[in-house]
Amino acid sequence: MSLTFIGLGLNDEKGMTLEGLEEARQADSAYGEFYTNIMPNLDLKRLEKNIGKKVEVLNRTQLEDEGGEKLLKAASKQRVAFLVPGDPLIATTHISLRLSLAKMGIPSRVVHAPSIVSAVCGATGLQSYKFGKSITVPRDQPLPRSLLDTISDNSHRGLHTLILLDVQAGKTSQMTIRDAITKMTTADPHLETRVAVGLARLGSRDEKVKASKMKILTGEDFGNGPQSIIVVGRVHFMEAEALEVLCGAGEEDLRELS
């Protein structure tokens, strides 16, 4: 008996790899969670049709508060596919589950898929090795000082900072780039003039990527989520060109980064 973590990618059910699709089809049962990230065009019925079986959707309470007991019990008796947004083990919840499986002696494996962590590099042209520690801006809680410290620490080392926005599954209104920047610049007004990249719906046909100063990005319409931000650090000449060509950065923005 076993469990396979299968990444669904960023946008819809077509983001799953062929290997993931094959694993899901061969499984005895399929479970899924869709609260760790938003997949803007995912259709559960289409997903179920593709894999040839129903997907039982698990919520945060079942996976975190209850420790994924239902999933673990199923995996102890049969071959289980667990379908998740993005790349499976980016979420700490999924790592915790895999550790629980190992302690129970239940084999597990991972079928990887596109993640926001890798997609931002392709969308912006910023180089992966030049990113520092990433952070998540909470929606309903005060902004922790540690988040501002992380941006500052990364910047001092010339590194970019990926900022993820708090996702609240089941709610029609999600945190936006404007919300996050307003929260951060209220806490640290110096950030208003920092060059950043706003990203929305990466992996979809209507994705939006725009580079400018933070105060300018608050006036930009990024549409629906999911959305994220990169605070740009020191740039290589090729990164600078990519910011201009791929992200619409202006000459003044590039001067700020030189």
PDB file of C-alpha atoms in Angstrom:
ATOM      1  CA  MET A   1       0.000   0.000   0.000  1.00  0.00           C
ATOM      2  CA  SER A   2       1.267   3.505  -0.740  1.00  0.00           C
ATOM      3  CA  LEU A   3       0.600   7.191  -1.307  1.00  0.00           C
ATOM      4  CA  THR A   4       1.775   9.304  -4.225  1.00  0.00           C
ATOM      5  CA  PHE A   5       1.854  13.100  -3.900  1.00  0.00           C
ATOM      6  CA  ILE A   6       0.914  14.476  -7.324  1.00  0.00           C
ATOM      7  CA  GLY A   7       1.438  18.136  -8.193  1.00  0.00           C
ATOM      8  CA  LEU A   8      -1.230  19.797 -10.318  1.00  0.00           C
ATOM      9  CA  GLY A   9       0.776  22.869 -11.300  1.00  0.00           C
ATOM     10  CA  LEU A  10      -0.400  26.450 -11.255  1.00  0.00           C
ATOM     11  CA  ASN A  11      -3.504  27.049 -13.334  1.00  0.00           C
ATOM     12  CA  ASP A  12      -5.789  24.100 -14.060  1.00  0.00           C
ATOM     13  CA  GLU A  13      -5.953  20.309 -14.282  1.00  0.00           C
ATOM     14  CA  LYS A  14      -3.822  20.348 -17.459  1.00  0.00           C
ATOM     15  CA  GLY A  15      -0.769  21.377 -15.402  1.00  0.00           C
ATOM     16  CA  MET A  16      -0.325  17.830 -14.127  1.00  0.00           C
ATOM     17  CA  THR A  17       2.478  15.901 -15.825  1.00  0.00           C
ATOM     18  CA  LEU A  18       1.798  12.773 -17.867  1.00  0.00           C
ATOM     19  CA  GLU A  19       3.455  10.757 -15.112  1.00  0.00           C
ATOM     20  CA  GLY A  20       1.127  12.329 -12.562  1.00  0.00           C
ATOM     21  CA  LEU A  21      -1.883  11.558 -14.737  1.00  0.00           C
ATOM     22  CA  GLU A  22      -0.801   7.921 -15.093  1.00  0.00           C
ATOM     23  CA  GLU A  23      -0.240   7.569 -11.342  1.00  0.00           C
ATOM     24  CA  ALA A  24      -3.670   9.039 -10.570  1.00  0.00           C
ATOM     25  CA  ARG A  25      -5.366   6.703 -13.037  1.00  0.00           C
ATOM     26  CA  GLN A  26      -3.656   3.643 -11.573  1.00  0.00           C
ATOM     27  CA  ALA A  27      -4.471   4.528  -7.951  1.00  0.00           C
ATOM     28  CA  ASP A  28      -7.264   2.764  -6.077  1.00  0.00           C
ATOM     29  CA  SER A  29      -8.539   6.077  -4.708  1.00  0.00           C
ATOM     30  CA  ALA A  30      -7.814   9.789  -5.097  1.00  0.00           C
ATOM     31  CA  TYR A  31      -7.829  12.621  -2.586  1.00  0.00           C
ATOM     32  CA  GLY A  32      -7.072  16.293  -3.087  1.00  0.00           C
ATOM     33  CA  GLU A  33      -6.593  19.568  -1.245  1.00  0.00           C
ATOM     34  CA  PHE A  34      -7.031  23.018  -2.729  1.00  0.00           C
ATOM     35  CA  TYR A  35      -6.518  25.356   0.224  1.00  0.00           C
ATOM     36  CA  THR A  36      -2.723  25.771   0.141  1.00  0.00           C
ATOM     37  CA  ASN A  37      -2.982  27.700  -3.126  1.00  0.00           C
ATOM     38  CA  ILE A  38      -5.549  28.917  -5.637  1.00  0.00           C
ATOM     39  CA  MET A  39      -5.676  27.317  -9.077  1.00  0.00           C
ATOM     40  CA  PRO A  40      -7.751  29.914 -10.966  1.00  0.00           C
ATOM     41  CA  ASN A  41      -9.095  27.663 -13.722  1.00  0.00           C
ATOM     42  CA  LEU A  42      -9.211  24.261 -12.048  1.00  0.00           C
ATOM     43  CA  ASP A  43     -12.403  22.317 -12.754  1.00  0.00           C
ATOM     44  CA  LEU A  44     -12.831  19.396 -10.367  1.00  0.00           C
ATOM     45  CA  LYS A  45     -15.233  17.542 -12.659  1.00  0.00           C
ATOM     46  CA  ARG A  46     -12.783  17.762 -15.565  1.00  0.00           C
ATOM     47  CA  LEU A  47     -10.003  16.558 -13.280  1.00  0.00           C
ATOM     48  CA  GLU A  48     -12.099  13.584 -12.187  1.00  0.00           C
ATOM     49  CA  LYS A  49     -12.938  12.775 -15.800  1.00  0.00           C
ATOM     50  CA  ASN A  50      -9.242  12.892 -16.749  1.00  0.00           C
ATOM     51  CA  ILE A  51      -8.145  10.484 -14.025  1.00  0.00           C
ATOM     52  CA  GLY A  52     -11.224   8.265 -14.226  1.00  0.00           C
ATOM     53  CA  LYS A  53     -12.283   8.472 -10.583  1.00  0.00           C
ATOM     54  CA  LYS A  54     -13.819  10.724  -7.947  1.00  0.00           C
ATOM     55  CA  VAL A  55     -11.543  13.000  -5.934  1.00  0.00           C
ATOM     56  CA  GLU A  56     -12.371  13.343  -2.256  1.00  0.00           C
ATOM     57  CA  VAL A  57     -11.437  16.900  -1.266  1.00  0.00           C
ATOM     58  CA  LEU A  58      -9.859  17.318   2.173  1.00  0.00           C
ATOM     59  CA  ASN A  59      -9.859  20.593   4.103  1.00  0.00           C
ATOM     60  CA  ARG A  60      -7.322  22.255   6.402  1.00  0.00           C
ATOM     61  CA  THR A  61      -8.899  20.785   9.537  1.00  0.00           C
ATOM     62  CA  GLN A  62      -8.650  17.237   8.189  1.00  0.00           C
ATOM     63  CA  LEU A  63      -5.034  17.599   7.064  1.00  0.00           C
ATOM     64  CA  GLU A  64      -3.566  19.778   9.799  1.00  0.00           C
ATOM     65  CA  ASP A  65      -5.678  19.601  12.956  1.00  0.00           C
ATOM     66  CA  GLU A  66      -6.423  15.896  12.459  1.00  0.00           C
ATOM     67  CA  GLY A  67      -2.958  15.138  11.063  1.00  0.00           C
ATOM     68  CA  GLY A  68      -4.279  13.737   7.791  1.00  0.00           C
ATOM     69  CA  GLU A  69      -5.686  10.719   9.628  1.00  0.00           C
ATOM     70  CA  LYS A  70      -8.192   9.886   6.887  1.00  0.00           C
ATOM     71  CA  LEU A  71      -5.510   9.982   4.201  1.00  0.00           C
ATOM     72  CA  LEU A  72      -3.054   7.927   6.253  1.00  0.00           C
ATOM     73  CA  LYS A  73      -5.679   5.299   6.986  1.00  0.00           C
ATOM     74  CA  ALA A  74      -6.543   4.983   3.294  1.00  0.00           C
ATOM     75  CA  ALA A  75      -2.862   4.714   2.328  1.00  0.00           C
ATOM     76  CA  SER A  76      -2.373   1.882   4.830  1.00  0.00           C
ATOM     77  CA  LYS A  77      -4.888  -0.245   2.919  1.00  0.00           C
ATOM     78  CA  GLN A  78      -4.644   0.763  -0.736  1.00  0.00           C
ATOM     79  CA  ARG A  79      -2.760   2.681  -3.413  1.00  0.00           C
ATOM     80  CA  VAL A  80      -3.670   6.358  -2.950  1.00  0.00           C
ATOM     81  CA  ALA A  81      -3.144   9.422  -5.149  1.00  0.00           C
ATOM     82  CA  PHE A  82      -3.027  12.761  -3.330  1.00  0.00           C
ATOM     83  CA  LEU A  83      -3.528  15.687  -5.729  1.00  0.00           C
ATOM     84  CA  VAL A  84      -2.276  19.103  -4.628  1.00  0.00           C
ATOM     85  CA  PRO A  85      -1.701  22.572  -6.152  1.00  0.00           C
ATOM     86  CA  GLY A  86       1.750  23.481  -7.424  1.00  0.00           C
ATOM     87  CA  ASP A  87       4.704  21.259  -6.537  1.00  0.00           C
ATOM     88  CA  PRO A  88       3.701  18.974  -3.637  1.00  0.00           C
ATOM     89  CA  LEU A  89       6.359  19.407  -0.977  1.00  0.00           C
ATOM     90  CA  ILE A  90       6.602  23.195  -1.197  1.00  0.00           C
ATOM     91  CA  ALA A  91       3.814  23.209   1.440  1.00  0.00           C
ATOM     92  CA  THR A  92       5.005  22.189   4.931  1.00  0.00           C
ATOM     93  CA  THR A  93       1.670  20.412   5.497  1.00  0.00           C
ATOM     94  CA  HIS A  94       2.612  17.898   2.818  1.00  0.00           C
ATOM     95  CA  ILE A  95       6.082  17.342   4.293  1.00  0.00           C
ATOM     96  CA  SER A  96       4.465  16.579   7.652  1.00  0.00           C
ATOM     97  CA  LEU A  97       2.211  14.023   5.972  1.00  0.00           C
ATOM     98  CA  ARG A  98       5.125  12.342   4.236  1.00  0.00           C
ATOM     99  CA  LEU A  99       7.000  12.063   7.522  1.00  0.00           C
ATOM    100  CA  SER A 100       3.927  10.477   9.122  1.00  0.00           C
ATOM    101  CA  LEU A 101       3.756   7.959   6.281  1.00  0.00           C
ATOM    102  CA  ALA A 102       7.423   7.073   6.773  1.00  0.00           C
ATOM    103  CA  LYS A 103       6.925   6.541  10.513  1.00  0.00           C
ATOM    104  CA  MET A 104       4.031   4.191   9.738  1.00  0.00           C
ATOM    105  CA  GLY A 105       6.133   2.259   7.238  1.00  0.00           C
ATOM    106  CA  ILE A 106       3.939   3.298   4.293  1.00  0.00           C
ATOM    107  CA  PRO A 107       5.870   3.956   1.052  1.00  0.00           C
ATOM    108  CA  SER A 108       5.396   7.349  -0.598  1.00  0.00           C
ATOM    109  CA  ARG A 109       6.732   9.144  -3.639  1.00  0.00           C
ATOM    110  CA  VAL A 110       6.360  12.549  -5.276  1.00  0.00           C
ATOM    111  CA  VAL A 111       5.425  13.471  -8.839  1.00  0.00           C
ATOM    112  CA  HIS A 112       6.587  17.056  -9.261  1.00  0.00           C
ATOM    113  CA  ALA A 113       4.869  19.854 -11.184  1.00  0.00           C
ATOM    114  CA  PRO A 114       5.311  23.604 -11.805  1.00  0.00           C
ATOM    115  CA  SER A 115       5.463  25.776  -8.690  1.00  0.00           C
ATOM    116  CA  ILE A 116       5.271  29.522  -8.129  1.00  0.00           C
ATOM    117  CA  VAL A 117       8.834  29.279  -6.767  1.00  0.00           C
ATOM    118  CA  SER A 118      10.191  28.230 -10.161  1.00  0.00           C
ATOM    119  CA  ALA A 119       7.616  29.992 -12.348  1.00  0.00           C
ATOM    120  CA  VAL A 120       8.574  33.476 -11.143  1.00  0.00           C
ATOM    121  CA  CYS A 121      12.038  33.022 -12.647  1.00  0.00           C
ATOM    122  CA  GLY A 122      10.654  32.166 -16.068  1.00  0.00           C
ATOM    123  CA  ALA A 123       8.084  34.955 -15.937  1.00  0.00           C
ATOM    124  CA  THR A 124      10.528  37.703 -14.957  1.00  0.00           C
ATOM    125  CA  GLY A 125      13.939  36.567 -16.185  1.00  0.00           C
ATOM    126  CA  LEU A 126      15.347  36.941 -12.676  1.00  0.00           C
ATOM    127  CA  GLN A 127      17.897  34.232 -11.913  1.00  0.00           C
ATOM    128  CA  SER A 128      16.919  31.513  -9.443  1.00  0.00           C
ATOM    129  CA  TYR A 129      20.208  31.509  -7.528  1.00  0.00           C
ATOM    130  CA  LYS A 130      19.788  35.214  -6.730  1.00  0.00           C
ATOM    131  CA  PHE A 131      16.688  34.778  -4.565  1.00  0.00           C
ATOM    132  CA  GLY A 132      16.974  34.926  -0.795  1.00  0.00           C
ATOM    133  CA  LYS A 133      14.514  33.720   1.824  1.00  0.00           C
ATOM    134  CA  SER A 134      10.868  34.062   0.751  1.00  0.00           C
ATOM    135  CA  ILE A 135       8.076  35.410   2.971  1.00  0.00           C
ATOM    136  CA  THR A 136       4.282  35.325   3.215  1.00  0.00           C
ATOM    137  CA  VAL A 137       2.261  38.442   4.038  1.00  0.00           C
ATOM    138  CA  PRO A 138      -0.668  37.619   6.357  1.00  0.00           C
ATOM    139  CA  ARG A 139      -4.049  39.072   5.506  1.00  0.00           C
ATOM    140  CA  ASP A 140      -5.817  39.390   8.851  1.00  0.00           C
ATOM    141  CA  GLN A 141      -2.892  39.703  11.259  1.00  0.00           C
ATOM    142  CA  PRO A 142      -0.430  42.540  11.879  1.00  0.00           C
ATOM    143  CA  LEU A 143       2.669  42.481   9.697  1.00  0.00           C
ATOM    144  CA  PRO A 144       5.472  40.743  11.627  1.00  0.00           C
ATOM    145  CA  ARG A 145       8.667  42.769  11.943  1.00  0.00           C
ATOM    146  CA  SER A 146      10.565  39.665  10.835  1.00  0.00           C
ATOM    147  CA  LEU A 147       9.107  40.014   7.314  1.00  0.00           C
ATOM    148  CA  LEU A 148      10.560  43.494   6.907  1.00  0.00           C
ATOM    149  CA  ASP A 149      13.853  42.247   8.357  1.00  0.00           C
ATOM    150  CA  THR A 150      13.945  39.469   5.745  1.00  0.00           C
ATOM    151  CA  ILE A 151      13.489  41.954   2.887  1.00  0.00           C
ATOM    152  CA  SER A 152      16.227  44.134   4.377  1.00  0.00           C
ATOM    153  CA  ASP A 153      18.612  41.208   4.910  1.00  0.00           C
ATOM    154  CA  ASN A 154      18.079  39.918   1.370  1.00  0.00           C
ATOM    155  CA  SER A 155      18.562  43.403  -0.066  1.00  0.00           C
ATOM    156  CA  HIS A 156      21.835  43.944   1.787  1.00  0.00           C
ATOM    157  CA  ARG A 157      23.115  40.770   0.149  1.00  0.00           C
ATOM    158  CA  GLY A 158      21.848  41.862  -3.263  1.00  0.00           C
ATOM    159  CA  LEU A 159      19.184  39.136  -3.328  1.00  0.00           C
ATOM    160  CA  HIS A 160      15.603  39.212  -4.578  1.00  0.00           C
ATOM    161  CA  THR A 161      12.716  38.522  -2.179  1.00  0.00           C
ATOM    162  CA  LEU A 162       9.697  36.482  -3.265  1.00  0.00           C
ATOM    163  CA  ILE A 163       6.613  37.583  -1.343  1.00  0.00           C
ATOM    164  CA  LEU A 164       3.659  35.201  -1.300  1.00  0.00           C
ATOM    165  CA  LEU A 165       0.230  36.490  -0.316  1.00  0.00           C
ATOM    166  CA  ASP A 166      -1.957  34.810   2.276  1.00  0.00           C
ATOM    167  CA  VAL A 167      -4.494  32.448   0.652  1.00  0.00           C
ATOM    168  CA  GLN A 168      -7.890  31.968   2.279  1.00  0.00           C
ATOM    169  CA  ALA A 169      -9.633  29.052   0.605  1.00  0.00           C
ATOM    170  CA  GLY A 170     -13.360  29.315   0.087  1.00  0.00           C
ATOM    171  CA  LYS A 171     -13.435  33.118   0.176  1.00  0.00           C
ATOM    172  CA  THR A 172     -14.300  35.060  -2.965  1.00  0.00           C
ATOM    173  CA  SER A 173     -12.066  37.969  -1.950  1.00  0.00           C
ATOM    174  CA  GLN A 174      -8.345  37.240  -1.709  1.00  0.00           C
ATOM    175  CA  MET A 175      -5.377  39.354  -0.704  1.00  0.00           C
ATOM    176  CA  THR A 176      -4.072  41.498  -3.552  1.00  0.00           C
ATOM    177  CA  ILE A 177      -0.755  43.056  -4.478  1.00  0.00           C
ATOM    178  CA  ARG A 178      -2.227  46.429  -3.527  1.00  0.00           C
ATOM    179  CA  ASP A 179      -3.240  45.111  -0.086  1.00  0.00           C
ATOM    180  CA  ALA A 180       0.192  43.622   0.592  1.00  0.00           C
ATOM    181  CA  ILE A 181       2.183  46.641  -0.579  1.00  0.00           C
ATOM    182  CA  THR A 182      -0.025  49.008   1.408  1.00  0.00           C
ATOM    183  CA  LYS A 183       0.536  46.902   4.505  1.00  0.00           C
ATOM    184  CA  MET A 184       4.305  46.786   3.997  1.00  0.00           C
ATOM    185  CA  THR A 185       4.801  50.447   3.081  1.00  0.00           C
ATOM    186  CA  THR A 186       2.687  51.550   6.039  1.00  0.00           C
ATOM    187  CA  ALA A 187       5.107  49.666   8.275  1.00  0.00           C
ATOM    188  CA  ASP A 188       8.177  50.849   6.337  1.00  0.00           C
ATOM    189  CA  PRO A 189       7.596  53.902   4.074  1.00  0.00           C
ATOM    190  CA  HIS A 190      11.071  53.487   2.531  1.00  0.00           C
ATOM    191  CA  LEU A 191       9.726  50.505   0.591  1.00  0.00           C
ATOM    192  CA  GLU A 192       7.522  52.791  -1.541  1.00  0.00           C
ATOM    193  CA  THR A 193      10.427  53.593  -3.856  1.00  0.00           C
ATOM    194  CA  ARG A 194      11.795  50.050  -4.049  1.00  0.00           C
ATOM    195  CA  VAL A 195      11.512  48.404  -7.451  1.00  0.00           C
ATOM    196  CA  ALA A 196       9.321  45.310  -7.360  1.00  0.00           C
ATOM    197  CA  VAL A 197       7.510  42.981  -9.730  1.00  0.00           C
ATOM    198  CA  GLY A 198       3.814  42.232  -9.348  1.00  0.00           C
ATOM    199  CA  LEU A 199       2.705  38.845 -10.673  1.00  0.00           C
ATOM    200  CA  ALA A 200      -0.802  37.476 -11.129  1.00  0.00           C
ATOM    201  CA  ARG A 201      -2.130  34.109 -12.336  1.00  0.00           C
ATOM    202  CA  LEU A 202       1.236  32.711 -13.434  1.00  0.00           C
ATOM    203  CA  GLY A 203       0.824  29.709 -15.699  1.00  0.00           C
ATOM    204  CA  SER A 204      -2.477  30.890 -17.163  1.00  0.00           C
ATOM    205  CA  ARG A 205      -3.047  32.462 -20.563  1.00  0.00           C
ATOM    206  CA  ASP A 206      -3.985  35.777 -18.953  1.00  0.00           C
ATOM    207  CA  GLU A 207      -1.077  36.030 -16.523  1.00  0.00           C
ATOM    208  CA  LYS A 208       0.109  39.537 -15.727  1.00  0.00           C
ATOM    209  CA  VAL A 209       3.651  40.601 -14.819  1.00  0.00           C
ATOM    210  CA  LYS A 210       4.613  44.231 -14.186  1.00  0.00           C
ATOM    211  CA  ALA A 211       7.774  45.817 -12.748  1.00  0.00           C
ATOM    212  CA  SER A 212       7.817  49.289 -11.210  1.00  0.00           C
ATOM    213  CA  LYS A 213       8.265  51.080  -7.911  1.00  0.00           C
ATOM    214  CA  MET A 214       6.020  49.707  -5.191  1.00  0.00           C
ATOM    215  CA  LYS A 215       3.987  52.902  -4.916  1.00  0.00           C
ATOM    216  CA  ILE A 216       3.230  52.675  -8.651  1.00  0.00           C
ATOM    217  CA  LEU A 217       2.232  49.007  -8.468  1.00  0.00           C
ATOM    218  CA  THR A 218      -0.539  49.843  -5.988  1.00  0.00           C
ATOM    219  CA  GLY A 219      -2.328  51.660  -8.812  1.00  0.00           C
ATOM    220  CA  GLU A 220      -1.989  48.774 -11.261  1.00  0.00           C
ATOM    221  CA  ASP A 221      -4.967  46.496 -11.939  1.00  0.00           C
ATOM    222  CA  PHE A 222      -3.714  42.925 -11.610  1.00  0.00           C
ATOM    223  CA  GLY A 223      -7.157  41.325 -11.805  1.00  0.00           C
ATOM    224  CA  ASN A 224      -7.880  38.077 -10.022  1.00  0.00           C
ATOM    225  CA  GLY A 225      -5.467  35.950  -8.023  1.00  0.00           C
ATOM    226  CA  PRO A 226      -3.360  34.265  -7.089  1.00  0.00           C
ATOM    227  CA  GLN A 227      -0.941  37.172  -6.844  1.00  0.00           C
ATOM    228  CA  SER A 228       2.610  37.558  -5.581  1.00  0.00           C
ATOM    229  CA  ILE A 229       5.415  40.126  -5.451  1.00  0.00           C
ATOM    230  CA  ILE A 230       9.170  40.136  -5.947  1.00  0.00           C
ATOM    231  CA  VAL A 231      11.235  42.873  -4.311  1.00  0.00           C
ATOM    232  CA  VAL A 232      14.152  43.160  -6.713  1.00  0.00           C
ATOM    233  CA  GLY A 233      17.719  43.067  -5.407  1.00  0.00           C
ATOM    234  CA  ARG A 234      20.959  43.705  -7.290  1.00  0.00           C
ATOM    235  CA  VAL A 235      20.572  42.749 -10.955  1.00  0.00           C
ATOM    236  CA  HIS A 236      22.827  41.195 -13.587  1.00  0.00           C
ATOM    237  CA  PHE A 237      22.734  43.022 -16.965  1.00  0.00           C
ATOM    238  CA  MET A 238      20.641  40.206 -18.438  1.00  0.00           C
ATOM    239  CA  GLU A 239      18.182  40.438 -15.538  1.00  0.00           C
ATOM    240  CA  ALA A 240      17.914  44.184 -16.157  1.00  0.00           C
ATOM    241  CA  GLU A 241      17.102  43.574 -19.812  1.00  0.00           C
ATOM    242  CA  ALA A 242      14.524  40.942 -18.865  1.00  0.00           C
ATOM    243  CA  LEU A 243      12.847  43.325 -16.419  1.00  0.00           C
ATOM    244  CA  GLU A 244      12.522  45.854 -19.228  1.00  0.00           C
ATOM    245  CA  VAL A 245      11.431  43.463 -21.992  1.00  0.00           C
ATOM    246  CA  LEU A 246       9.366  40.920 -20.052  1.00  0.00           C
ATOM    247  CA  CYS A 247       8.093  43.014 -17.138  1.00  0.00           C
ATOM    248  CA  GLY A 248       7.748  46.522 -18.570  1.00  0.00           C
ATOM    249  CA  ALA A 249      10.260  48.176 -16.240  1.00  0.00           C
ATOM    250  CA  GLY A 250      11.035  51.795 -17.125  1.00  0.00           C
ATOM    251  CA  GLU A 251      14.422  53.488 -17.447  1.00  0.00           C
ATOM    252  CA  GLU A 252      14.029  55.137 -14.042  1.00  0.00           C
ATOM    253  CA  ASP A 253      13.310  51.750 -12.444  1.00  0.00           C
ATOM    254  CA  LEU A 254      16.441  50.265 -13.993  1.00  0.00           C
ATOM    255  CA  ARG A 255      18.536  53.214 -12.804  1.00  0.00           C
ATOM    256  CA  GLU A 256      17.354  52.495  -9.263  1.00  0.00           C
ATOM    257  CA  LEU A 257      18.744  48.972  -9.597  1.00  0.00           C
ATOM    258  CA  SER A 258      22.104  49.900 -11.117  1.00  0.00           C
TER     259      SER A 258
END
